Structures are given as structure tokens and as C-alpha cells.
Short mmCIF file of C-alpha atoms in Angstrom, two decimals:
data_model
loop_
_atom_site.label_atom_id
_atom_site.label_comp_id
_atom_site.label_asym_id
_atom_site.label_seq_id
_atom_site.Cartn_x
_atom_site.Cartn_y
_atom_site.Cartn_z
CA MET W 244 -5.88 37.45 2.78
CA ASN W 245 -5.45 34.12 1.07
CA MET W 246 -2.15 35.18 -0.80
CA PRO W 247 -0.26 36.18 2.39
CA PHE W 248 -1.37 33.16 4.19
CA ASN W 249 -0.06 30.81 1.47
CA SER W 250 3.18 32.86 1.14
CA ILE W 251 3.88 32.85 4.72
CA PHE W 252 3.01 29.12 4.98
CA SER W 253 5.35 28.34 1.99
CA TRP W 254 8.15 30.16 3.87
CA ILE W 255 7.53 28.16 7.06
CA ILE W 256 7.43 24.99 5.14
CA LYS W 257 10.80 25.43 3.54
CA LYS W 258 12.33 26.24 6.90
CA ARG W 259 10.76 23.13 8.55
CA ILE W 260 11.66 20.77 5.66
CA HIS W 261 15.26 21.73 6.35
CA GLN W 262 14.97 20.80 9.98
CA ILE W 263 13.35 17.43 8.99
CA ASP W 264 16.18 16.77 6.57
CA LEU W 265 18.62 17.30 9.53
CA PHE W 266 17.04 14.72 11.75
CA LYS W 267 16.88 12.25 8.82
CA LYS W 268 20.58 12.75 8.29
CA TYR W 269 21.48 12.88 12.02
CA PRO W 270 18.97 10.72 13.86
CA LYS W 271 21.32 9.61 16.67
CA GLU W 272 22.38 13.26 17.39
CA VAL W 273 18.85 14.54 17.41
CA GLN W 274 17.44 11.69 19.57
CA ASN W 275 20.33 12.40 22.02
CA ASP W 276 19.35 16.03 22.38
CA VAL W 277 15.71 14.95 23.01
CA PHE W 278 16.98 12.55 25.60
CA GLN W 279 18.98 15.18 27.49
CA GLN W 280 16.11 17.69 27.38
CA LEU W 281 13.72 15.04 28.85
CA ILE W 282 16.14 14.11 31.67
CA ALA W 283 16.58 17.75 32.38
CA HIS W 284 12.75 18.26 32.84
CA GLY W 285 12.36 14.97 34.74
CA LYS W 286 15.11 15.16 37.28
CA ASN W 287 13.38 17.32 39.89
CA THR W 288 10.01 15.39 39.62
CA GLU W 289 8.90 12.79 42.07
CA TRP W 290 9.66 10.13 39.37
CA GLY W 291 13.03 11.63 38.59
CA LYS W 292 14.10 11.61 42.23
CA LYS W 293 12.95 8.08 42.78
CA TYR W 294 15.00 6.78 39.82
CA ASN W 295 17.98 9.13 40.35
CA PHE W 296 17.86 11.16 37.13
CA GLU W 297 20.48 13.42 38.53
CA THR W 298 22.96 10.62 37.94
CA ILE W 299 21.84 9.64 34.46
CA GLN W 300 24.38 10.67 31.92
CA SER W 301 23.55 8.42 29.01
CA PRO W 302 20.82 6.33 27.49
CA GLN W 303 22.47 3.26 28.88
CA ASP W 304 22.27 4.77 32.44
CA PHE W 305 18.61 5.45 31.66
CA ALA W 306 17.95 1.86 30.65
CA ASP W 307 19.78 0.56 33.59
CA ASN W 308 18.15 2.64 36.27
CA VAL W 309 14.53 3.38 35.07
CA PRO W 310 11.99 0.45 34.69
CA LEU W 311 9.69 -0.12 31.90
CA THR W 312 6.12 1.10 32.48
CA ASN W 313 2.66 0.52 31.29
CA TYR W 314 -0.60 2.41 32.21
CA ASP W 315 -1.13 0.30 35.31
CA THR W 316 2.34 1.25 36.54
CA LEU W 317 1.75 4.91 36.02
CA LYS W 318 -1.94 4.93 37.06
CA PRO W 319 -1.28 5.76 40.77
CA TYR W 320 0.69 8.93 39.66
CA ILE W 321 -2.09 9.77 37.06
CA ASP W 322 -4.73 9.47 39.65
CA ARG W 323 -2.83 11.92 41.85
CA LEU W 324 -2.40 14.27 38.89
CA LEU W 325 -6.13 14.16 38.31
CA ALA W 326 -6.56 15.12 41.92
CA GLY W 327 -4.46 18.27 41.23
CA GLU W 328 -1.06 17.24 42.52
CA GLN W 329 1.81 18.42 40.30
CA ASN W 330 5.55 17.80 39.60
CA LEU W 331 5.07 14.03 39.80
CA LEU W 332 6.07 12.89 36.28
CA TRP W 333 6.85 16.27 34.55
CA ASP W 334 8.05 19.53 35.83
CA THR W 335 5.38 21.80 34.35
CA ASP W 336 1.61 21.48 35.03
CA SER W 337 -0.30 18.44 33.83
CA LYS W 338 -3.86 19.72 33.62
CA TRP W 339 -5.17 18.06 30.52
CA PHE W 340 -5.77 14.41 30.08
CA ALA W 341 -6.54 12.55 26.80
CA LYS W 342 -9.02 9.76 27.12
CA SER W 343 -7.74 6.56 25.55
CA SER W 344 -9.36 3.14 25.64
CA GLY W 345 -9.00 -0.42 26.49
CA THR W 346 -6.87 -1.41 29.57
CA VAL W 347 -7.33 -4.59 31.58
CA ASN W 348 -8.35 -2.76 34.83
CA SER W 349 -10.35 0.17 33.56
CA LYS W 350 -12.71 1.18 30.80
CA SER W 351 -10.65 4.04 29.59
CA LYS W 352 -7.13 5.39 30.14
CA LEU W 353 -6.37 9.03 30.97
CA ILE W 354 -3.11 10.11 29.48
CA PRO W 355 -1.43 13.27 30.80
CA VAL W 356 -1.14 16.03 27.98
CA THR W 357 1.32 18.85 28.91
CA LYS W 358 1.81 22.25 27.29
CA GLU W 359 5.06 20.99 25.93
CA SER W 360 3.57 17.75 24.42
CA LEU W 361 0.69 19.58 22.95
CA GLN W 362 2.83 22.33 21.31
CA GLU W 363 6.03 20.32 20.45
CA CYS W 364 4.37 17.02 19.58
CA HIS W 365 0.77 17.04 18.55
CA TYR W 366 0.54 20.43 16.87
CA LYS W 367 3.96 20.08 15.50
CA GLY W 368 2.76 16.95 13.76
CA GLY W 369 -0.17 18.61 12.26
CA LYS W 370 2.02 21.37 10.81
CA ASP W 371 4.63 18.97 9.55
CA LEU W 372 1.96 16.86 7.75
CA LEU W 373 1.04 19.85 5.68
CA SER W 374 4.65 20.92 5.29
CA LEU W 375 5.65 17.36 3.90
CA TYR W 376 2.58 17.45 1.56
CA TYR W 377 3.43 20.93 0.25
CA ASN W 378 6.99 19.79 -0.33
CA GLN W 379 5.81 16.87 -2.50
CA ILE W 380 3.19 18.82 -4.44
CA PRO W 381 4.35 22.45 -4.67
CA ASP W 382 2.05 25.50 -5.38
CA ARG W 383 -0.77 24.13 -3.34
CA LYS W 384 -3.21 26.75 -2.16
CA LEU W 385 -4.75 24.73 0.79
CA TYR W 386 -5.25 27.92 2.80
CA LYS W 387 -7.67 29.23 0.23
CA GLY W 388 -10.32 26.72 1.40
CA LYS W 389 -11.57 24.99 4.51
CA HIS W 390 -10.19 22.04 6.49
CA LEU W 391 -12.96 19.59 7.66
CA ILE W 392 -11.64 17.86 10.81
CA ILE W 393 -13.78 15.00 12.04
CA GLY W 394 -12.76 14.58 15.66
CA GLY W 395 -13.64 11.77 17.96
CA SER W 396 -16.25 11.93 20.77
CA ALA W 397 -15.35 15.37 21.78
CA GLU W 398 -16.78 15.66 25.34
CA ILE W 399 -14.86 17.86 27.74
CA ASN W 400 -15.08 16.83 31.39
CA TYR W 401 -13.81 19.43 33.90
CA LEU W 402 -11.87 18.26 36.98
CA SER W 403 -11.52 21.95 37.98
CA PRO W 404 -11.95 25.27 36.26
CA ASP W 405 -8.44 24.93 34.62
CA SER W 406 -8.12 21.11 34.42
CA TYR W 407 -10.19 18.71 32.22
CA PHE W 408 -10.17 15.40 30.22
CA GLY W 409 -11.55 14.31 26.88
CA ASP W 410 -10.55 12.67 23.64
CA LEU W 411 -7.35 13.88 22.25
CA SER W 412 -9.22 15.57 19.34
CA ALA W 413 -11.25 17.57 21.93
CA ILE W 414 -8.15 18.76 23.69
CA ILE W 415 -6.45 19.67 20.50
CA LEU W 416 -9.52 21.49 19.26
CA LYS W 417 -10.00 23.39 22.50
CA ASN W 418 -6.48 24.67 22.32
CA MET W 419 -6.12 25.02 18.43
CA PRO W 420 -3.62 27.65 17.40
CA TRP W 421 -5.18 30.62 15.45
CA TRP W 422 -3.44 29.65 12.15
CA ALA W 423 -5.32 26.30 12.24
CA GLU W 424 -8.52 27.67 13.67
CA ILE W 425 -9.02 30.28 10.96
CA ARG W 426 -9.54 27.68 8.29
CA ARG W 427 -11.11 24.79 10.27
CA THR W 428 -14.71 23.88 9.78
CA PRO W 429 -17.38 23.33 11.24
CA ALA W 430 -18.05 25.63 14.09
CA LYS W 431 -16.68 24.43 17.62
CA GLU W 432 -20.20 23.86 18.98
CA ILE W 433 -20.78 21.22 16.28
CA ALA W 434 -17.29 19.82 16.44
CA LEU W 435 -17.61 19.33 20.26
CA MET W 436 -20.95 17.61 20.11
CA THR W 437 -20.99 14.09 21.88
CA LYS W 438 -24.20 12.50 20.31
CA TRP W 439 -22.81 11.06 17.11
CA GLU W 440 -26.21 10.61 15.23
CA GLU W 441 -26.93 14.33 15.70
CA LYS W 442 -23.22 15.22 15.30
CA ILE W 443 -22.95 13.57 11.92
CA GLU W 444 -26.12 15.21 10.71
CA LYS W 445 -24.96 18.77 11.89
CA LEU W 446 -21.41 18.16 10.36
CA ALA W 447 -22.98 17.36 6.96
CA GLN W 448 -25.50 20.08 6.93
CA ALA W 449 -22.88 22.69 8.11
CA THR W 450 -20.20 21.89 5.49
CA ILE W 451 -21.96 20.96 2.31
CA HIS W 452 -21.74 24.71 1.19
CA GLU W 453 -18.24 25.17 2.35
CA ASP W 454 -15.17 25.06 -0.05
CA VAL W 455 -13.48 22.11 1.65
CA TYR W 456 -9.82 21.28 0.45
CA ILE W 457 -8.87 18.81 3.26
CA LEU W 458 -10.60 16.18 5.14
CA ALA W 459 -8.99 14.88 8.33
CA GLY W 460 -10.24 11.94 10.55
CA VAL W 461 -10.46 8.17 11.20
CA PRO W 462 -11.55 6.52 7.99
CA SER W 463 -14.56 4.80 9.37
CA TRP W 464 -16.29 7.97 10.78
CA THR W 465 -15.18 9.97 7.72
CA LEU W 466 -16.96 7.45 5.46
CA VAL W 467 -20.14 7.72 7.59
CA LEU W 468 -20.08 11.57 7.05
CA CYS W 469 -19.21 11.52 3.44
CA ASN W 470 -22.01 9.11 2.58
CA ARG W 471 -24.48 11.28 4.43
CA VAL W 472 -23.19 14.38 2.57
CA LEU W 473 -23.99 12.52 -0.69
CA GLU W 474 -27.36 11.51 0.56
CA ILE W 475 -28.22 15.08 1.47
CA THR W 476 -26.99 16.58 -1.77
CA GLY W 477 -27.91 13.83 -4.16
CA LYS W 478 -24.62 14.04 -5.70
CA SER W 479 -22.70 11.03 -7.01
CA ASN W 480 -19.22 11.92 -5.69
CA LEU W 481 -17.66 14.33 -3.24
CA ARG W 482 -15.93 16.48 -5.90
CA GLU W 483 -19.47 17.45 -6.95
CA VAL W 484 -20.05 18.75 -3.41
CA TRP W 485 -16.45 20.02 -2.78
CA PRO W 486 -14.78 20.65 -6.21
CA ASN W 487 -11.38 21.55 -4.67
CA LEU W 488 -11.15 18.56 -2.33
CA GLU W 489 -7.55 17.11 -2.73
CA LEU W 490 -6.25 15.72 0.52
CA PHE W 491 -7.55 13.20 3.07
CA MET W 492 -5.34 13.03 6.29
CA HIS W 493 -6.19 9.81 8.07
CA GLY W 494 -4.97 7.76 11.04
CA GLY W 495 -6.16 5.50 13.97
CA VAL W 496 -6.76 2.45 11.94
CA SER W 497 -5.44 0.87 8.79
CA PHE W 498 -6.56 2.62 5.66
CA GLU W 499 -6.40 -0.44 3.33
CA PRO W 500 -9.87 -1.82 4.06
CA TYR W 501 -11.41 1.62 3.17
CA ARG W 502 -9.30 2.52 0.20
CA ALA W 503 -11.76 1.12 -2.42
CA GLU W 504 -14.73 2.76 -0.83
CA PHE W 505 -13.00 6.19 -0.86
CA LYS W 506 -12.04 5.65 -4.41
CA ARG W 507 -15.78 5.03 -5.18
CA LEU W 508 -16.68 8.31 -3.32
CA ILE W 509 -13.82 10.41 -4.89
CA PRO W 510 -13.07 8.60 -8.21
CA PHE W 511 -10.16 10.86 -9.17
CA ASP W 512 -6.42 10.19 -9.47
CA ASP W 513 -5.47 13.64 -8.15
CA MET W 514 -7.06 12.92 -4.77
CA HIS W 515 -4.30 12.31 -2.23
CA TYR W 516 -4.12 10.38 1.01
CA LEU W 517 -1.70 10.81 3.81
CA GLU W 518 -1.45 8.63 6.89
CA THR W 519 -0.34 9.84 10.38
CA TYR W 520 0.46 7.97 13.58
CA ASN W 521 -1.00 10.27 16.29
CA ALA W 522 -1.94 8.57 19.54
CA SER W 523 -3.09 10.01 22.89
CA GLU W 524 0.48 9.37 24.07
CA GLY W 525 2.03 11.36 21.28
CA PHE W 526 2.40 12.07 17.52
CA PHE W 527 4.99 9.56 16.21
CA GLY W 528 4.93 9.19 12.41
CA ILE W 529 3.83 10.86 9.14
CA GLN W 530 3.69 9.41 5.68
CA ASP W 531 6.24 11.74 4.04
CA ASP W 532 6.05 10.26 0.57
CA LEU W 533 2.83 9.81 -1.37
CA SER W 534 4.24 6.85 -3.24
CA ASN W 535 5.47 5.06 -0.16
CA PRO W 536 2.90 3.84 2.45
CA SER W 537 5.51 3.70 5.28
CA LEU W 538 5.64 6.36 7.82
CA LEU W 539 8.72 8.65 8.62
CA LEU W 540 9.53 8.35 12.44
CA MET W 541 9.46 11.97 13.73
CA LEU W 542 12.61 12.32 15.99
CA ASP W 543 12.38 15.93 17.28
CA TYR W 544 9.00 15.98 18.87
CA GLY W 545 10.09 15.52 22.56
CA VAL W 546 9.85 11.76 22.27
CA TYR W 547 12.76 9.39 22.96
CA TYR W 548 12.35 5.94 21.38
CA GLU W 549 13.36 2.48 22.43
CA PHE W 550 12.08 -0.89 21.11
CA ILE W 551 11.53 -4.46 22.33
CA PRO W 552 11.77 -7.23 19.77
CA MET W 553 8.36 -8.98 19.86
CA LYS W 554 9.96 -12.36 19.85
CA GLU W 555 11.40 -11.42 23.20
CA PHE W 556 8.44 -9.39 24.49
CA ASN W 557 7.41 -9.96 28.21
CA GLY W 558 5.60 -6.66 28.94
CA ILE W 559 7.31 -4.51 31.64
CA ASP W 560 9.43 -7.58 32.51
CA SER W 561 11.09 -7.60 29.11
CA THR W 562 14.86 -7.68 29.34
CA HIS W 563 15.97 -6.90 25.86
CA VAL W 564 15.22 -3.24 25.07
CA ILE W 565 17.19 -1.49 22.27
CA PRO W 566 17.68 2.09 21.21
CA LEU W 567 16.62 3.31 17.83
CA LYS W 568 20.09 2.99 16.33
CA ASP W 569 19.95 -0.77 16.88
CA VAL W 570 16.79 -1.58 15.12
CA VAL W 571 16.95 -3.81 12.07
CA ILE W 572 14.69 -3.85 8.97
CA GLY W 573 11.91 -6.41 8.96
CA GLU W 574 11.86 -7.10 12.72
CA ASN W 575 8.54 -6.70 14.70
CA TYR W 576 9.05 -4.35 17.62
CA ALA W 577 6.98 -3.09 20.54
CA ILE W 578 7.46 0.69 20.90
CA VAL W 579 8.79 2.06 24.17
CA ILE W 580 8.54 5.86 24.55
CA SER W 581 9.75 8.62 27.01
CA THR W 582 7.94 11.82 26.28
CA ASN W 583 7.40 15.58 27.16
CA ALA W 584 4.05 14.53 28.74
CA GLY W 585 5.97 12.68 31.55
CA LEU W 586 5.68 9.20 30.20
CA TRP W 587 8.83 7.35 31.03
CA ARG W 588 9.94 4.06 29.23
CA HIS W 589 6.34 3.54 28.49
CA ILE W 590 5.06 0.55 26.56
CA ILE W 591 2.04 1.82 24.54
CA GLY W 592 1.06 -1.52 23.11
CA ASP W 593 1.54 -0.85 19.49
CA THR W 594 4.15 -2.73 17.35
CA VAL W 595 6.01 -1.59 14.24
CA ILE W 596 8.28 -2.93 11.49
CA PHE W 597 10.95 -0.70 9.99
CA HIS W 598 11.32 -0.70 6.20
CA THR W 599 14.28 1.64 5.99
CA THR W 600 16.79 3.01 8.60
CA THR W 601 18.18 6.02 6.45
CA PRO W 602 15.77 7.50 7.25
CA TYR W 603 13.78 5.59 9.83
CA ARG W 604 10.51 4.65 7.99
CA PHE W 605 8.01 2.08 9.44
CA THR W 606 4.59 0.65 9.23
CA LEU W 607 2.35 -0.14 12.15
CA SER W 608 2.11 -3.98 12.44
CA GLY W 609 -0.47 -4.46 15.19
CA ARG W 610 -0.68 -4.51 18.82
CA THR W 611 1.25 -6.44 21.52
CA LYS W 612 -1.93 -8.33 22.30
CA SER W 613 -4.69 -9.85 20.09
CA PHE W 614 -7.25 -7.17 19.15
CA ILE W 615 -9.71 -5.82 16.69
CA ASN W 616 -9.24 -2.04 15.64
CA ALA W 617 -10.85 -2.13 12.08
CA PHE W 618 -13.06 0.87 13.05
CA GLY W 619 -11.23 2.47 15.91
CA GLU W 620 -12.93 0.27 18.49
CA GLU W 621 -9.77 -1.18 20.08
CA VAL W 622 -11.42 -4.41 21.25
CA ILE W 623 -8.98 -6.61 23.23
CA VAL W 624 -9.41 -10.38 23.94
CA GLU W 625 -10.38 -9.60 27.55
CA ASN W 626 -13.39 -7.63 26.33
CA ALA W 627 -14.53 -10.41 24.15
CA ASP W 628 -13.96 -13.09 26.80
CA LYS W 629 -15.97 -11.21 29.38
CA ALA W 630 -18.79 -10.30 27.02
CA ILE W 631 -19.15 -14.01 25.65
CA ARG W 632 -18.99 -15.39 29.24
CA LYS W 633 -21.80 -13.02 30.37
CA ALA W 634 -23.91 -14.09 27.37
CA CYS W 635 -23.52 -17.79 28.16
CA GLU W 636 -24.46 -17.14 31.76
CA THR W 637 -27.57 -15.10 30.69
CA HIS W 638 -28.74 -17.52 28.13
CA GLN W 639 -27.78 -20.88 29.72
CA ALA W 640 -25.28 -21.61 26.89
CA SER W 641 -21.70 -22.93 26.78
CA ILE W 642 -19.08 -22.62 24.02
CA ARG W 643 -16.20 -24.61 22.82
CA GLU W 644 -14.43 -22.22 20.69
CA TYR W 645 -14.91 -18.95 18.99
CA THR W 646 -13.15 -16.42 16.88
CA VAL W 647 -14.02 -12.78 15.81
CA ALA W 648 -13.05 -10.68 12.80
CA PRO W 649 -14.21 -7.49 11.26
CA LYS W 650 -16.68 -7.30 8.31
CA TYR W 651 -15.64 -4.30 6.36
CA MET W 652 -17.64 -1.34 5.05
CA SER W 653 -18.35 -1.73 1.33
CA GLU W 654 -20.54 -0.03 -1.24
CA GLY W 655 -22.09 2.28 1.37
CA LYS W 656 -22.77 -0.46 3.74
CA LYS W 657 -21.58 -0.33 7.43
CA GLY W 658 -19.18 -2.44 9.18
CA ALA W 659 -19.63 -5.07 11.84
CA HIS W 660 -17.93 -7.75 13.84
CA GLU W 661 -18.47 -11.34 12.68
CA TRP W 662 -18.41 -14.00 15.41
CA LEU W 663 -17.88 -17.72 14.64
CA ILE W 664 -18.93 -19.70 17.67
CA GLU W 665 -19.01 -23.44 18.24
CA PHE W 666 -21.38 -24.16 20.95
CA ILE W 667 -21.43 -27.03 23.40
CA ASN W 668 -24.88 -26.09 24.50
CA PRO W 669 -26.34 -23.45 22.09
CA PRO W 670 -28.58 -20.61 23.32
CA ALA W 671 -32.41 -20.96 22.64
CA HIS W 672 -32.36 -17.66 20.65
CA LEU W 673 -29.01 -16.78 18.88
CA HIS W 674 -30.02 -13.11 18.16
CA GLU W 675 -30.65 -12.59 21.90
CA PHE W 676 -27.23 -14.06 22.67
CA ALA W 677 -25.65 -11.77 20.20
CA HIS W 678 -27.51 -8.74 21.78
CA THR W 679 -26.08 -9.64 25.05
CA VAL W 680 -22.52 -9.82 23.64
CA ASP W 681 -22.89 -6.51 22.14
CA SER W 682 -24.28 -4.86 25.20
CA GLN W 683 -21.56 -6.24 27.34
CA LEU W 684 -18.82 -4.92 24.86
CA LYS W 685 -20.33 -1.50 25.25
CA ILE W 686 -20.12 -1.67 29.00
CA LEU W 687 -16.52 -2.82 28.77
CA ASN W 688 -15.04 -0.73 26.03
CA SER W 689 -15.85 2.94 25.62
CA ASP W 690 -14.49 3.02 22.08
CA TYR W 691 -16.69 0.15 20.97
CA GLU W 692 -19.60 1.92 22.57
CA ALA W 693 -18.95 5.11 20.59
CA LYS W 694 -18.54 3.30 17.32
CA ARG W 695 -21.84 1.39 17.96
CA GLU W 696 -23.97 4.48 18.87
CA SER W 697 -26.97 4.56 16.58
CA ASP W 698 -25.34 2.03 14.19
CA LEU W 699 -23.43 4.98 12.60
CA SER W 700 -20.03 3.39 12.15
CA LEU W 701 -20.45 -0.26 13.42
CA GLN W 702 -23.48 -2.37 13.26
CA ALA W 703 -24.67 -5.06 15.63
CA PRO W 704 -22.47 -7.99 15.73
CA ILE W 705 -23.05 -11.06 13.37
CA VAL W 706 -22.99 -14.27 15.24
CA ARG W 707 -22.77 -17.60 13.19
CA GLN W 708 -23.21 -20.98 15.05
CA MET W 709 -20.62 -23.23 13.51
CA PRO W 710 -20.88 -26.94 13.10
CA LYS W 711 -19.23 -29.16 15.60
CA GLY W 712 -15.43 -29.78 14.68
CA SER W 713 -15.14 -26.57 12.62
CA PHE W 714 -12.21 -25.25 14.55
CA ASP W 715 -10.43 -28.54 14.94
CA LYS W 716 -10.57 -28.86 11.15
CA TRP W 717 -8.88 -25.46 10.80
CA LEU W 718 -6.22 -26.43 13.34
CA LYS W 719 -5.57 -29.71 11.61
CA SER W 720 -5.21 -27.89 8.14
CA LYS W 721 -2.43 -25.81 9.87
CA GLY W 722 -0.81 -28.77 11.40
CA LYS W 723 -1.65 -27.48 14.89
CA LEU W 724 -4.24 -29.79 16.12
CA GLY W 725 -3.65 -30.68 19.82
CA GLY W 726 -1.03 -29.52 22.23
CA GLN W 727 -0.87 -25.94 23.28
CA HIS W 728 -2.14 -24.72 19.94
CA LYS W 729 -5.10 -22.34 20.18
CA ILE W 730 -7.63 -20.60 18.05
CA PRO W 731 -6.82 -16.94 17.67
CA ARG W 732 -9.71 -15.15 19.52
CA LEU W 733 -9.50 -11.78 17.65
CA SER W 734 -8.07 -10.90 14.34
CA ASN W 735 -7.79 -7.50 12.65
CA ASP W 736 -8.50 -9.02 9.21
CA ARG W 737 -10.60 -11.75 7.87
CA ILE W 738 -8.00 -14.30 6.70
CA ILE W 739 -8.58 -16.82 9.55
CA LEU W 740 -12.32 -16.36 9.68
CA GLU W 741 -12.60 -17.01 5.88
CA GLU W 742 -10.40 -20.11 6.07
CA ILE W 743 -12.62 -21.64 8.94
CA LEU W 744 -15.83 -20.73 6.86
CA THR W 745 -14.45 -22.30 3.72
CA LEU W 746 -13.40 -25.50 5.47
CA SER W 747 -16.71 -25.94 7.18
CA GLU W 748 -18.60 -25.38 3.97
CA SER W 749 -16.53 -28.04 2.29
CA ASP W 750 -18.22 -30.96 3.95
#
């Protein structure tokens, strides 16, 4: 059975690589086709009628007539979709909703997932990832072995017998096509578990005797699983458990902080790593070249792209929005998408920098707002501000300044958030203050809560009380003391935090 599978897959791959080469060569024409298809689907919806899609003939008409949106803009429509109404944003049924995190007004976002977006975007991305890998390293036999997919918190919540919401990974798993399901491991009853401490244990126990060729998941959770597999088996590296392991498909957070730890667990030069950019809103990019860390923008997934230069970014009130053909190399852009899930001119909050335009390759450069997403927790400044305010109220403390950065996993140790706080009135017990901050972040942010469960991926925060003047000293060192200059509250790397620590220790 393996030989026909690999032969069929090889034929599919060659056909698909030809299509990818076409959109690399003719990006404007392919994006225009996508645009026309989206308008055709949208014109008879409530949204399309409101914004006169019938009269839209060109991308310029679209930009002139249709406003930019964010989650808060679309939330009234999504709430109605959740209640069972249809034909609001898209002309086929929206019955699945991907749970995403971290908006100002709600703990989690619920993003519509249509049949078209699942088939023509998310699943197409998964197939293309393997196609592009096979194209670079021919004669692979990945279908001889198992594909270990480590999904997120995979709870399915039923709105009605045929309508539900959950993490994108749960929706994908529930609707997995047969060609992917036949080689996936572990069993669905384990993959769909919600208690992560038990789930990691079951994942490890269920897969240590499988012939795993591919790992797929967020780096932080994958490390937790891999370390547990080595603990159970007593092996020194993963190839001793899975001799044919050759590929880790990762996404969700930057891989760079984890690269050394994976090298320790899989110390072989023929282990390969490929990054994807697959969000709840759509599948947007794939690393198509093992020697190049940038991602190929996928142009035929039912997603029409626009971009806002970050130097002119003003949320949904931004006035300078450009099509793909006008982006320039090295500029930082906020992404705007219109999709086959019924998201129209939607700002998803991610920023990118293009490194080539023939074809369009990019790297994710961050978020439109300050954030920490080192472990997939997506903590935003509002979360941190509310948590620390509550801790101050609870412990009769007050602060002058603070900043937070990740403390990365290393040598099997788990990650954490490190808080540097300059107090005006310090709390009586710093560890109790830290516990309140932690508890509040769990309440405010469902992704943080998931990563903190049982200390599996993210340990309790480390809170350091800084000497008076520590932050002013850092601002002064940057020539930014006074005026409107502010301490960055959240950073997704340790550069600022280490600079502040070094300066405070130099006294």
C-alpha cells in the first residue's frame, strides 16, 4: 500500500509545483482572479449589498467603497452567525468557528471557517507544505511512516448539531481528509483531549512505538512532548525513538529561540525544519526553500492581500493601503486580508517584511501592537496592564515602571515571563504579588491560560524588584529620558530587559 501512496503523491506534487510556479511568475494575474471570485461570492451577502459589491469592477473600486475591518467591526456579524443566521459575510454556510485569542473586548475571538476556506486555504496549505518539501528533497517516502500532529487545546463546543467552535487545529482534525488521516497519529480521542498534562502523557505513550517521520506543531508544545518521550524511553535523542524522523513542520511563534534545543534533541544534519504561517484567519505562507528562512506568500488560497505601511498605520482608520504589486523590500507592513471565510479588508494584527518580490517572500516581523508571543501565549499590553493593576490593588502596592520579556526554554528547562518592576510602594510579599499577576493573566487571556496549565509549557512568572531609577538609566542611555518617551511594556525578545538588568547591576 505504501508504494502506490508515494507514487500517487509524487504525481500530485509535480502537478501542484507547476501551479505554484505559475503564481510565482504571474502574481498580479492570480491575485486578480482571486479578487474576482471573492467579489462574486460576496455580492449577494448582507455585507456585499451594504457596500455595493455589484458595482465593484476593480481592486481600486474595492478600496474606495469597502472599509477596513478588525474583529470588533465584524463581531456583530459573527455573533449573528453564531446564532445561526447565514449569508451575512459569505454566500455559503458558516457553521465552524476557529477560536483565536486576545482582543481588547473579549477573551477569545471566534473566526468563521467556511467549507471553501477549509478546503482551498487550510488543507491546501498542508498539502503544499509537503509538495514543496518533496520538490526540494526528491525520493522521500514520508507516507511510509506516521505524521505526529500536536494540535492546540482541541475542545469542540457545539452550538447546534451541525455548528461548533474550537481551536483551528480541532476543526482541521475533525474534518481531516482521508489521505491525511490515514497516516496521522495519535488516535483522535487523544488528539482531541483538552487537559494538557494528561494529553502530553497520552501523546507520548501512544507514539513512542510508532514509526514517526514527521512532527508538526508549535515549537514550545512540541518540545514539551519530545522531552517527555525521552524521559519515558530513557533515550538520549529522538532518532533513537523514531529512527526515520526527518521533518518538523512548525509555526505559530518564531522558531529561532527553540532551534538550539531541537538540535540538542535531534543532533543530526539531515533533520529538516519548515515554517508555516497558518492563522485562524487563513493559511498565508510556507517556507519553500530549506536554505532560506523567509516564507513564500501563497497567492491562490482564496485570500486577496493588501498592506498598510506601519509608519502610517492607524488601525481601521489607516488611509494608505496598497495592493501586493506595490510593496517594497524592507518595509514593515500590516497585513490586510479579504478571504473565502468572509473576512473583508480585515486587519489581523500581524506585520511582515518582504525580502523578495519575484517571487513574494517575507518574514513575520511582529504584531501591530506590543506583545509577547514566545510560547504561543499572545499576551498584549492591555492584558499586562490589567493584571498588574489588579495585583497592586490586592497587595496595596504601586509601581513606577515595568517591562516584561520571555525567558526561553533551554537544556530541558521550561520557559517563563520575566517581569522587571520598579515599585513606588512594594508589596509585602513579592511572590504573592507575582501569583496575582499570573492568575489575572489566566483570566484575561485564554492562550496564556492554556500554556500555563500544569506548568507544562510556561512556568509561573519571574518578578524582579528593580532599584529606583533603573528604567530612567536605560532611557538616558538611549537618549530618550523625558518627554513622551516610554518604556516598552512587552517585548518578544530579551534585548531591552537584558540592557536594563546590565545597567542596574553596573552601580
